[in-house]
Amino acid sequence: MADPSIHCPECGAPATFRGTAISVVCEYCGSTIVRTGADVRLIGKVSAVLDQGSPILLGGRGAFERVPFEIVGRLQLRHARGLWSEWYLLFADGSDGWLADAQGSYYLVRKVAASDPRGLEFGHLWLGDEARLQERSLRVVERRVATYQGAEGSLPFEATPERGYASVDLMDEDGRFATLDYSDDDAARERPVVYFGRAVELPELGLRPLRRFEGWDG
Amino acid sequence: MAEGQGAASRLFREPGKVESIQCPRCGGAITLKTYGASERVACPFCGSLLGPDESGALALVQAASRKRQATTLALHRRGVLDGITWEVIGICVRSVVVDGERYPWEEFFLYNPYRGFRWLVHSLSDHHWTFGQTLDAAPLQDGGSLRCHGRDFAHFQGGQATVDYVEGEFTWQVEVGDVAGTDDYVAPPLAISLEFTKGPDGQEVNRTIQRHIDAREVWRAFEPRGPKFAPVGVGMVEPNPWRPRPWFLVAWVALIIAAAIGFALQAGSKGLLEVEVPGEAASMPVVQPLHLDGPTTVEVEIRVPGLSNQWAYYEGMLVDTASEEAIGFDLEVSYYSGIDGGESWSEGADHAAVVLADVPAGDYLLQIKYGSGAELGWDLRVTRGVFLVRYGLLFALAVLFGFILPLVLGALFEHRRWLNSDHA
Amino acid sequence: MMTPPPPPRTPIVVHVALAIGAFAAALLILDGRRGWLLGSSGERGDVERAAAAPTARGAAVYVWGGGGYHGGK
């Protein structure tokens, strides 16, 4: 996993690509490095991640439904109502997932096989509309076009700034959660990548270490 | 902070720091407690609103100059609820207007960096409290109800809530004057509140789930210095102390069935003796042997056929032949009737009975003799195992007070709860 | 998902009433036709053998002994 021969082209510091990560943000100089095969190239510097008081730390370890994971990357996104983070998780069984982190609410999702994309077009899913995913009926709770604010660690795609991400969040009455991600390549926003999961409470994940806060005992 | 990513990624290894800024409008000291998460900060002193700019720094959004209001809980007060410490970081006073009356309430926005956010809502009209959080689910609308996490929530009330006062930090862009459509659905002790605002993507819904919390629990946790008001009426989500638990209903129904079956299966009353005393021998004592198998009630009934506007009095004894101890009793039979101004009336009957209780098993001699009054022929009947109505009465009273009454009180409680709703 | 508060403890009086109900049911079944607890058993006293004075119908065998009482409740 950690290839000692990969170094940041900008500052020369060692760069670690975790799992099947495609890009890594250099810890020392903030440059985004992208790996294509054996080659490594520089994309550019990223904006800093803004402190939003999240108790989650990069490198934190926990477990979800008894499968251990490590937080290897983070993406911070901005939309009309503010910022939120998406933490990239690598599970012990080799799979990956995302932990959405927004104002004390957390949702853990994994990519699911693209089923019938009909009815999942961005232009057709408005607040309150229904969609059927993983044999459940979910309702749209949010739709947005977010811009990329900052990143840290390893990510499974090229973390370039100026990218705008359209996405739709859906939930059902039992706490199941889904995010439909419309990538940049999908200009018509018709074929989203589907992530499915549920809301989680932080204690359930047993994350360690957690951020420390002045005035609070961990 | 925006310099090197290296500095940033290591930044969060340091404990988050509490920041203090000066209100750009009034210069008051504002302490920021959410370590960067606030979208809106309302200066406690003048009410001016600040919001984060592109770089995250707080800038003036709206100047104001209002006086600070006293609220039940003060900003930055901490308390422990459900074993978790919470700090009041924001205070909001909102109200609805119903039939020209304004009903305000306080919302205390609570924070714990490891647990997120909560709300303590205190109604200023009826002094009931609820404790709530963002609902991480999208309830299913089913007629006038919501279905969520396996529970059904019935619509209680709807209205338009206006923000009247803000103080502190918020994770959403709140302003004095903001209006939101609200709908509350209840499944006591829980409730789901939906708040509707117009957004660029259509109608936005904010969902919170709340639970009933006693003022006592709030006071124990936060120890506020102000006065504590007694709650008025039944709260929207106040749990019903009379709500029949399944075991309660099962136990009483089982008891009633057992009593009915037990009663039906009892050996019934049994006649022991029937004697007809002719008129000529009316004054002669009747002496008859009796045998009782077990302890029982013994009913002695005397009937005087043809008794009309007369009375007759008899004395009797039930003597235990072995111990020569006796139970004494007497009977008066009286019957009067007539016609008074076209209406007939009657008083008494041509028969009378006495029940001797707990007569032990054994051999007895029953001795009854005419005492005084009309000397007519009379009939004697002696029965054992006669059921004493008072036992039935006692059970009926127990059923009334132990079963019926709680159900009635429970229904009354619910009625009082729903008086405050839109569906009274 | 929010933890609901613990349900209020059933008022003690409900438990007491149920106990009384159970007791009343048992009483009804076991004592209803006996009257040990709730029955009034009339005056009890000793008797003496009466002086023999046989009649056609029969004679009073006993008279009430021990002064004062002569039948009645």
XYZ file of C-alpha atoms in Angstrom:
715
model
C 0.000 0.000 0.000
C 2.586 2.607 1.019
C 5.072 2.857 -1.786
C 8.179 4.597 -0.402
C 9.261 5.673 -3.853
C 6.349 8.113 -4.376
C 7.234 11.677 -3.577
C 5.416 14.944 -3.973
C 6.682 16.531 -7.218
C 6.386 19.963 -5.594
C 8.162 19.621 -2.294
C 9.612 16.138 -2.383
C 7.865 14.950 0.778
C 6.755 11.328 0.796
C 3.209 10.858 -0.456
C 1.091 7.866 0.490
C -1.743 6.670 -1.732
C -4.124 4.676 0.401
C -6.061 1.774 -1.069
C -7.133 2.497 -4.616
C -6.872 6.249 -4.104
C -6.279 8.220 -7.218
C -5.242 11.498 -5.657
C -3.539 12.546 -2.519
C -3.160 15.949 -0.949
C 0.369 16.468 0.166
C 0.445 16.948 3.905
C 3.319 19.369 3.750
C 2.749 21.718 0.855
C -0.927 21.194 0.067
C -0.447 20.152 -3.529
C -2.785 17.600 -5.032
C -0.941 14.691 -6.562
C -2.624 12.341 -8.973
C -1.465 8.836 -9.794
C -2.055 7.334 -13.223
C -0.447 3.927 -13.443
C 3.136 4.341 -12.382
C 3.145 8.056 -13.081
C 2.503 10.742 -10.587
C 1.594 14.251 -11.557
C 0.798 17.467 -9.886
C -2.580 19.086 -10.276
C -2.121 22.149 -8.190
C -2.526 23.521 -4.715
C -5.837 23.097 -2.982
C -7.651 25.601 -0.821
C -7.417 24.942 2.810
C -10.043 22.956 4.566
C -11.940 25.333 6.820
C -12.366 24.454 10.449
C -16.010 23.631 11.036
C -15.576 22.140 14.455
C -15.923 18.575 13.264
C -14.818 16.100 15.915
C -13.582 13.717 13.191
C -9.881 13.555 12.377
C -8.070 12.280 9.330
C -6.472 8.970 10.226
C -9.195 8.161 12.714
C -10.174 4.516 13.038
C -13.535 3.030 13.832
C -15.932 0.286 12.860
C -19.273 0.219 11.137
C -21.499 -2.812 11.593
C -18.482 -4.645 12.949
C -16.219 -3.960 9.962
C -13.230 -1.798 10.940
C -12.314 1.180 8.810
C -9.782 3.972 8.606
C -10.446 7.555 7.532
C -7.937 8.150 4.753
C -9.267 11.223 3.003
C -11.594 14.171 3.272
C -13.385 16.437 0.885
C -14.907 19.680 2.052
C -17.730 21.045 -0.049
C -19.589 24.309 -0.070
C -23.191 24.971 -1.010
C -25.632 27.800 -0.537
C -26.227 26.984 3.072
C -22.664 26.427 4.123
C -19.903 23.851 4.256
C -19.875 20.158 4.948
C -17.304 17.368 4.793
C -17.250 13.990 3.159
C -14.783 11.639 4.805
C -13.381 8.844 2.663
C -13.235 5.507 4.483
C -11.257 2.374 3.695
C -12.713 -0.755 5.262
C -10.742 -3.751 6.466
C -12.496 -5.924 3.888
C -11.090 -3.791 1.073
C -14.290 -1.887 0.362
C -14.656 1.838 0.715
C -17.335 4.268 1.790
C -18.118 7.854 2.639
C -19.110 9.501 5.868
C -21.032 12.723 5.329
C -20.476 15.174 8.160
C -22.839 18.136 8.377
C -23.750 20.057 11.525
C -23.729 17.158 13.892
C -25.515 14.803 11.485
C -23.579 11.890 10.035
C -24.480 9.536 7.197
C -22.423 6.535 6.165
C -22.895 5.440 2.583
C -21.338 2.950 0.161
C -21.469 2.849 -3.556
C -24.101 0.485 -4.844
C -24.453 -1.106 -8.252
C -26.104 1.224 -10.705
C -29.588 -0.149 -11.113
C -32.197 1.340 -13.396
C -31.125 4.960 -13.900
C -34.563 6.018 -15.084
C -36.171 8.469 -12.765
C -32.827 9.467 -11.304
C -32.108 12.430 -13.525
C -31.128 15.543 -11.601
C -33.718 17.547 -13.472
C -36.486 15.184 -12.397
C -35.771 14.952 -8.709
C -37.140 17.841 -6.741
C -37.740 18.159 -3.014
C -40.302 15.620 -1.869
C -40.148 13.518 -5.048
C -39.856 9.774 -4.673
C -37.277 7.385 -6.036
C -36.898 3.670 -5.609
C -33.464 2.463 -4.535
C -32.327 -0.827 -3.011
C -35.957 -1.959 -2.908
C -36.936 0.987 -0.752
C -38.922 4.072 -1.473
C -37.044 7.241 -0.573
C -37.914 10.897 -0.804
C -35.697 13.770 -1.913
C -34.623 15.858 1.048
C -31.974 17.990 -0.583
C -30.615 18.835 -4.000
C -27.631 21.044 -4.610
C -24.733 21.964 -6.783
C -21.791 22.186 -4.495
C -18.328 23.486 -5.100
C -15.192 22.039 -3.812
C -13.688 23.918 -0.879
C -10.713 21.821 0.168
C -9.351 18.350 0.637
C -6.935 16.312 2.694
C -5.525 12.803 2.480
C -6.197 10.212 -0.222
C -9.248 10.347 -2.443
C -10.565 7.968 -5.088
C -10.774 10.618 -7.786
C -8.851 13.627 -8.957
C -9.502 16.196 -6.295
C -9.263 19.303 -8.416
C -10.655 22.604 -7.252
C -13.249 24.459 -9.328
C -15.187 21.268 -9.789
C -18.886 21.605 -9.185
C -20.764 18.591 -7.958
C -24.480 18.175 -8.413
C -26.042 15.791 -5.955
C -29.382 14.764 -4.529
C -29.956 13.373 -1.029
C -32.854 11.068 -0.329
C -34.190 9.513 2.872
C -36.936 7.159 3.937
C -38.973 6.983 7.116
C -36.599 4.549 8.798
C -33.387 6.542 8.413
C -32.100 4.984 5.199
C -30.087 7.515 3.250
C -28.947 7.758 -0.321
C -26.872 10.258 -2.264
C -26.942 10.502 -6.034
C -23.724 11.987 -7.363
C -23.740 13.476 -10.824
C -20.166 13.686 -12.015
C -18.702 16.355 -14.215
C -18.550 13.985 -17.197
C -22.278 13.515 -17.039
C -23.138 16.951 -18.411
C -26.808 16.115 -18.721
C -26.827 14.871 -15.147
C -28.724 11.746 -16.026
C -26.677 8.869 -14.723
C -25.749 9.391 -11.121
C -23.503 7.213 -9.063
C -25.673 5.871 -6.278
C -24.438 5.740 -2.704
C -26.672 4.056 -0.170
C -26.515 3.822 3.604
C -28.020 5.344 6.695
C -27.739 7.983 9.363
C -25.270 7.093 12.134
C -24.507 8.505 15.533
C -20.858 9.135 16.175
C -20.597 6.925 19.291
C -21.820 4.001 17.168
C -18.657 4.198 15.040
C -16.271 4.199 17.983
C -13.962 6.611 16.214
C -10.540 7.114 17.767
C -8.850 9.494 18.007
C -11.357 12.315 18.046
C -10.538 15.976 17.880
C -10.027 17.701 21.171
C -11.879 20.922 21.975
C -10.975 23.605 24.449
C -13.453 23.411 27.292
C -14.705 19.873 26.587
C -13.538 16.508 27.868
C -13.361 13.973 25.047
C -4.928 29.182 8.030
C -5.300 29.404 4.249
C -1.551 29.148 3.695
C -0.209 25.653 3.493
C -2.291 22.556 3.444
C 0.371 21.017 5.646
C -0.406 23.514 8.346
C -4.131 22.910 7.873
C -4.094 19.145 8.123
C -2.066 19.360 11.277
C -4.145 22.193 12.601
C -6.924 19.903 13.620
C -4.507 17.930 15.751
C -4.534 20.899 18.088
C -7.584 21.237 20.295
C -10.237 23.478 18.779
C -9.995 26.895 20.336
C -12.789 29.061 21.633
C -12.643 32.383 19.870
C -13.728 35.766 21.067
C -14.589 38.578 18.711
C -15.864 42.095 19.070
C -19.262 42.913 17.656
C -18.544 45.326 14.764
C -21.657 47.278 15.668
C -21.617 47.681 19.429
C -18.184 46.393 20.377
C -19.598 43.813 22.744
C -17.485 40.714 23.376
C -18.919 37.694 21.571
C -17.581 34.249 22.481
C -17.779 31.698 19.682
C -18.350 28.195 20.953
C -18.852 26.049 17.876
C -15.272 26.033 16.635
C -16.174 27.304 13.212
C -19.545 25.722 12.568
C -21.796 28.756 12.930
C -23.613 30.177 9.937
C -25.150 33.004 11.877
C -24.072 34.806 15.019
C -26.448 37.235 16.716
C -24.706 39.643 19.051
C -26.336 39.109 22.444
C -26.008 42.797 23.269
C -27.346 44.608 20.210
C -28.799 41.845 18.046
C -26.631 42.564 15.017
C -26.176 39.545 12.794
C -22.809 38.238 11.606
C -22.091 35.529 9.075
C -19.016 33.803 7.677
C -17.545 35.129 4.446
C -15.607 33.144 1.833
C -12.602 32.763 4.053
C -14.669 31.760 7.049
C -14.214 35.007 8.959
C -17.330 36.539 10.493
C -18.562 39.743 8.943
C -21.544 41.972 9.643
C -24.641 40.838 7.793
C -27.255 43.037 9.405
C -26.828 45.788 11.986
C -29.357 46.085 14.762
C -29.824 47.761 18.095
C -32.220 45.918 20.283
C -32.042 45.361 24.001
C -31.004 42.023 25.374
C -33.919 39.994 26.740
C -33.840 37.821 29.826
C -34.551 34.201 28.999
C -35.191 31.167 31.179
C -31.779 29.714 30.358
C -28.819 32.021 29.850
C -26.408 31.871 26.928
C -23.441 29.539 27.510
C -25.095 27.799 30.443
C -24.202 24.101 30.583
C -26.249 21.195 31.841
C -26.301 17.394 31.739
C -29.226 15.640 30.071
C -29.336 11.892 29.444
C -25.777 11.722 30.760
C -24.448 14.170 28.138
C -23.264 17.721 28.796
C -24.867 20.378 26.632
C -24.117 24.062 26.321
C -26.618 26.744 25.327
C -24.981 28.408 22.338
C -28.006 30.084 20.768
C -31.362 31.398 21.933
C -34.372 32.091 19.765
C -37.773 33.392 20.779
C -40.509 32.591 18.280
C -44.259 32.866 18.287
C -47.424 31.942 16.436
C -50.542 34.041 16.268
C -53.796 32.094 16.640
C -57.138 33.900 16.667
C -55.410 37.170 17.395
C -53.525 35.737 20.380
C -49.741 35.533 20.352
C -48.226 32.330 21.725
C -44.479 32.681 22.200
C -41.890 30.076 23.060
C -38.154 29.979 23.757
C -35.813 27.710 21.802
C -32.459 26.958 23.342
C -29.943 25.685 20.816
C -27.639 23.237 22.604
C -24.221 21.988 21.544
C -21.744 19.275 22.384
C -18.889 18.912 19.882
C -18.977 15.111 20.071
C -22.773 14.766 20.019
C -23.910 17.564 17.757
C -26.868 19.825 18.415
C -30.141 19.705 20.309
C -33.055 22.000 21.082
C -34.799 22.665 24.360
C -38.143 24.267 23.649
C -40.031 26.059 26.391
C -43.554 27.257 25.754
C -44.082 30.616 27.416
C -47.860 30.161 27.372
C -48.174 26.786 29.063
C -44.637 26.189 30.397
C -44.213 22.730 28.959
C -40.752 21.720 27.735
C -39.545 19.469 24.955
C -36.084 18.206 24.067
C -35.413 17.684 20.375
C -32.917 17.084 17.601
C -32.791 16.971 13.836
C -34.730 14.014 12.538
C -32.537 11.843 10.349
C -35.376 10.353 8.400
C -38.054 11.484 5.960
C -41.411 10.509 7.476
C -44.072 9.107 5.219
C -47.229 11.169 4.948
C -50.286 8.993 5.402
C -53.415 11.117 5.408
C -53.201 13.384 8.430
C -50.480 11.299 10.013
C -46.791 10.715 9.646
C -45.117 7.360 9.821
C -41.538 7.279 11.042
C -39.282 4.625 12.567
C -42.264 2.353 12.923
C -44.468 4.842 14.795
C -47.531 6.774 13.708
C -47.653 10.457 14.563
C -51.028 12.226 14.453
C -51.297 15.827 13.323
C -51.687 18.101 16.337
C -51.349 21.665 15.191
C -50.088 23.823 12.376
C -49.214 27.475 12.166
C -46.870 30.196 11.020
C -43.957 30.761 13.347
C -42.147 34.084 13.358
C -38.708 34.719 14.817
C -38.983 37.554 17.356
C -35.573 37.501 19.019
C -32.196 35.862 18.480
C -29.043 35.689 20.530
C -25.914 33.594 20.049
C -24.722 31.161 17.387
C -26.739 29.142 14.886
C -25.865 26.655 12.173
C -28.494 28.067 9.846
C -29.128 31.573 8.530
C -31.676 32.843 11.000
C -32.965 36.418 11.201
C -35.529 38.268 13.241
C -38.702 38.319 11.186
C -38.145 34.932 9.523
C -41.428 33.133 9.008
C -41.810 29.377 8.684
C -44.893 27.212 8.262
C -44.957 24.645 11.054
C -46.773 21.380 11.595
C -46.518 19.269 14.707
C -47.360 15.587 14.744
C -47.546 13.685 18.013
C -47.124 10.160 19.316
C -46.742 11.018 22.994
C -44.149 11.264 24.468
C -42.625 11.983 21.058
C -43.448 14.543 18.410
C -42.187 15.349 14.939
C -42.127 18.974 13.856
C -41.924 19.956 10.239
C -40.935 23.486 9.262
C -41.474 24.754 5.760
C -39.645 27.592 4.090
C -39.453 28.624 0.477
C -36.106 27.813 -1.038
C -34.586 27.987 -4.489
C -35.160 24.265 -5.023
C -38.770 24.266 -3.902
C -40.317 23.962 -0.476
C -37.622 23.178 2.047
C -38.491 21.075 5.032
C -36.661 20.999 8.332
C -37.576 18.025 10.454
C -37.048 17.699 14.169
C -38.051 14.995 16.566
C -38.790 15.976 20.139
C -39.554 14.259 23.350
C -41.350 15.418 26.445
C -39.069 16.606 29.215
C -40.135 17.636 32.703
C -39.284 21.118 33.884
C -37.784 19.349 36.870
C -35.249 17.608 34.653
C -34.318 20.896 32.973
C -33.903 22.585 36.345
C -31.831 19.738 37.712
C -29.573 19.913 34.654
C -29.155 23.657 34.165
C -30.104 25.129 37.550
C -31.406 28.360 36.047
C -31.735 31.289 38.380
C -35.120 32.519 37.233
C -38.544 31.449 38.513
C -39.963 28.093 37.549
C -43.516 28.210 36.306
C -45.899 25.331 36.832
C -47.099 23.825 33.547
C -50.664 24.647 32.557
C -52.941 21.963 31.223
C -51.730 18.857 29.477
C -48.663 19.288 27.263
C -48.686 18.281 23.617
C -46.394 15.335 24.258
C -46.868 14.913 27.965
C -47.014 11.180 28.689
C -50.393 9.968 29.957
C -49.943 8.468 33.424
C -53.247 6.650 33.058
C -52.464 5.147 29.703
C -53.383 1.515 30.172
C -50.388 -0.746 29.837
C -51.104 -4.039 28.089
C -50.634 -5.950 31.330
C -53.247 -3.797 33.013
C -55.922 -4.607 30.477
C -54.962 -8.280 30.343
C -54.950 -8.585 34.131
C -58.375 -7.048 34.587
C -60.019 -8.932 31.749
C -58.492 -12.155 33.076
C -59.751 -11.313 36.542
C -63.280 -10.632 35.343
C -63.313 -13.841 33.318
C -61.875 -15.834 36.234
C -64.484 -14.407 38.591
C -67.268 -15.237 36.140
C -66.021 -18.770 35.541
C -65.279 -19.325 39.200
C -68.749 -18.187 40.101
C -70.402 -20.328 37.464
C -68.474 -23.411 38.540
C -69.409 -23.089 42.179
C -71.816 -25.626 43.535
C -74.996 -23.611 43.607
C -77.327 -23.136 46.474
C -79.073 -26.264 47.649
C -82.401 -26.608 49.366
C -82.143 -28.293 52.764
C -85.638 -28.149 54.056
C -89.171 -27.263 53.026
C -91.962 -27.318 55.530
C -95.547 -26.133 55.254
C -97.150 -25.208 58.526
C -100.938 -25.200 58.262
C -102.940 -22.371 59.812
C -104.227 -24.527 62.669
C -100.744 -25.385 63.815
C -99.317 -21.960 63.102
C -98.173 -21.358 66.618
C -96.476 -24.716 66.926
C -92.669 -24.639 66.786
C -91.018 -26.300 63.820
C -88.107 -28.456 64.913
C -86.101 -30.136 62.188
C -82.656 -31.706 62.016
C -80.164 -30.378 59.475
C -76.785 -31.556 58.406
C -74.138 -29.318 56.891
C -71.183 -30.840 55.044
C -68.994 -27.789 55.166
C -68.996 -24.193 56.344
C -71.633 -22.314 54.409
C -74.294 -19.651 54.395
C -77.740 -20.771 55.454
C -80.797 -18.897 54.293
C -84.031 -19.213 56.229
C -87.048 -17.978 54.336
C -90.579 -17.715 55.680
C -93.530 -17.094 53.425
C -97.010 -16.303 54.684
C -99.424 -16.752 51.806
C -102.460 -14.557 52.076
C -100.805 -12.034 54.304
C -102.611 -8.818 53.647
C -102.232 -5.629 55.603
C -100.790 -7.609 58.459
C -97.484 -8.633 59.918
C -96.152 -11.745 61.569
C -93.037 -12.244 63.656
C -91.057 -15.441 64.108
C -88.081 -16.402 66.240
C -85.578 -19.066 65.412
C -82.403 -20.858 66.431
C -79.956 -23.076 64.652
C -78.532 -25.297 67.348
C -75.349 -27.292 67.084
C -76.455 -30.522 68.710
C -72.928 -31.476 69.697
C -71.826 -28.300 71.375
C -75.269 -26.993 72.342
C -74.342 -23.625 70.930
C -76.842 -21.864 68.720
C -77.235 -19.065 66.241
C -80.297 -16.968 66.990
C -82.325 -14.991 64.487
C -85.734 -13.546 63.909
C -87.911 -12.717 60.950
C -90.656 -10.230 60.434
C -92.955 -10.612 57.473
C -95.228 -7.655 56.683
C -97.286 -6.695 53.720
C -99.514 -3.668 53.279
C -101.258 -2.419 50.207
C -104.060 -0.157 49.154
C -105.383 2.311 46.667
C -104.788 5.943 47.320
C -106.555 8.404 45.038
C -106.672 6.005 42.133
C -103.086 4.774 42.524
C -102.336 1.441 44.127
C -99.415 1.090 46.472
C -97.830 -1.706 48.374
C -95.240 -1.997 51.061
C -93.363 -5.100 52.110
C -93.887 -8.606 50.839
C -95.504 -11.843 51.884
C -92.136 -13.396 52.564
C -88.920 -12.556 54.373
C -85.553 -14.233 54.729
C -82.434 -14.091 56.818
C -79.020 -15.378 55.842
C -76.744 -16.857 58.467
C -73.128 -16.652 57.420
C -70.158 -18.943 58.029
C -72.153 -21.691 59.713
C -69.668 -24.484 60.448
C -70.144 -28.054 59.275
C -72.031 -30.308 61.612
C -75.386 -31.635 62.766
C -77.952 -29.080 63.738
C -81.448 -28.729 64.918
C -83.419 -25.887 63.372
C -86.061 -24.537 65.707
C -88.451 -21.821 64.513
C -91.569 -20.671 66.246
C -94.232 -18.153 65.657
C -93.740 -15.165 67.939
C -96.538 -12.665 67.433
C -98.767 -11.038 64.837
C -101.042 -12.695 62.309
C -101.448 -16.346 63.118
C -101.648 -17.751 59.631
C -100.260 -20.802 57.992
C -96.699 -20.293 56.895
C -94.137 -21.989 54.710
C -90.524 -22.480 55.661
C -87.668 -22.984 53.264
C -84.052 -23.452 54.267
C -81.264 -23.227 51.675
C -77.526 -23.653 51.994
C -74.770 -22.070 49.891
C -76.673 -18.891 49.182
C -74.504 -16.274 47.476
C -74.043 -13.067 49.427
C -74.560 -10.149 47.080
C -72.069 -8.026 48.983
C -69.235 -10.090 47.523
C -70.432 -9.315 44.033
C -70.734 -5.678 45.010
C -67.199 -5.577 46.348
C -65.844 -7.002 43.132
C -67.945 -4.637 41.038
C -66.601 -1.689 43.038
C -63.052 -2.922 42.532
C -63.681 -3.199 38.796
C -65.197 0.272 38.779
C -62.372 1.971 40.628
C -59.500 -0.179 39.466
C -60.412 -0.725 35.831
C -63.133 1.622 34.613
C -61.961 4.709 36.475
C -58.335 4.663 35.196
C -59.614 4.180 31.658
C -61.919 7.146 32.104
C -59.143 9.247 33.636
C -56.863 8.257 30.756
C -59.461 9.312 28.226
C -60.017 12.605 30.069
C -56.272 13.253 30.041
C -56.140 12.744 26.289
C -59.179 14.963 25.860
C -57.413 17.747 27.762
C -54.298 17.237 25.641
C -56.208 17.584 22.421
C -58.071 20.694 23.577
C -54.915 22.621 22.675
C -54.700 21.145 19.219
C -56.186 22.188 15.919
C -58.535 19.234 16.241
C -60.249 20.049 19.534
C -33.154 8.279 16.564
C -34.147 10.059 19.725
C -34.525 8.022 22.866
C -38.004 8.450 24.281
C -38.117 9.294 27.973
C -38.892 6.359 30.241
C -42.673 5.902 30.498
C -44.104 7.347 33.686
C -44.387 4.830 36.446
C -47.945 3.590 36.777
C -49.527 5.364 39.700
C -49.336 3.146 42.765
C -53.087 3.323 43.143
C -53.497 1.317 39.917
C -51.435 -1.530 41.339
C -53.325 -1.354 44.627
C -56.663 -1.422 42.820
C -55.599 -4.459 40.811
C -54.546 -6.224 44.002
C -57.866 -5.375 45.598
C -59.654 -6.604 42.489
C -57.792 -9.888 42.613
C -58.594 -10.206 46.281
C -62.268 -9.395 45.643
C -62.431 -11.971 42.841
C -60.858 -14.631 45.039
C -63.219 -13.731 47.849
C -66.191 -13.907 45.539
C -65.234 -17.389 44.394
C -64.098 -18.843 47.691
C -66.207 -17.078 50.274
C -69.273 -15.909 48.361
C -71.376 -18.791 49.535
C -69.793 -19.148 52.903
C -69.601 -15.661 54.281
C -66.601 -16.096 56.531
C -65.156 -12.614 55.979
C -68.103 -10.449 55.172
C -71.081 -12.327 56.532
C -72.973 -11.343 59.609
C -73.483 -14.527 61.455
C -76.191 -13.486 63.816
C -76.123 -13.703 67.558
C -74.468 -16.729 68.966
C -75.149 -18.115 72.373
C -75.619 -21.192 74.480
C -78.879 -23.064 74.740
C -80.454 -25.236 77.352
C -82.775 -28.069 76.969
C -86.358 -27.032 77.414
C -88.694 -28.581 79.921
C -90.403 -31.328 78.058
C -93.921 -30.352 76.970
C -94.687 -32.367 73.941
C -97.485 -31.295 71.644
C -98.950 -32.917 68.568
C -96.673 -31.029 66.361
C -93.538 -31.192 68.335
C -92.009 -29.419 71.236
C -89.393 -26.760 71.499
C -86.329 -28.718 72.293
C -84.145 -25.851 73.316
C -84.501 -22.506 74.919
C -82.078 -19.721 74.692
C -79.733 -19.741 77.620
C -77.551 -17.053 79.063
C -79.850 -14.137 79.815
C -81.195 -11.260 77.820
C -81.212 -12.469 74.280
C -84.235 -14.154 72.861
C -83.757 -14.473 69.115
C -83.462 -11.417 66.962
C -80.393 -9.632 65.566
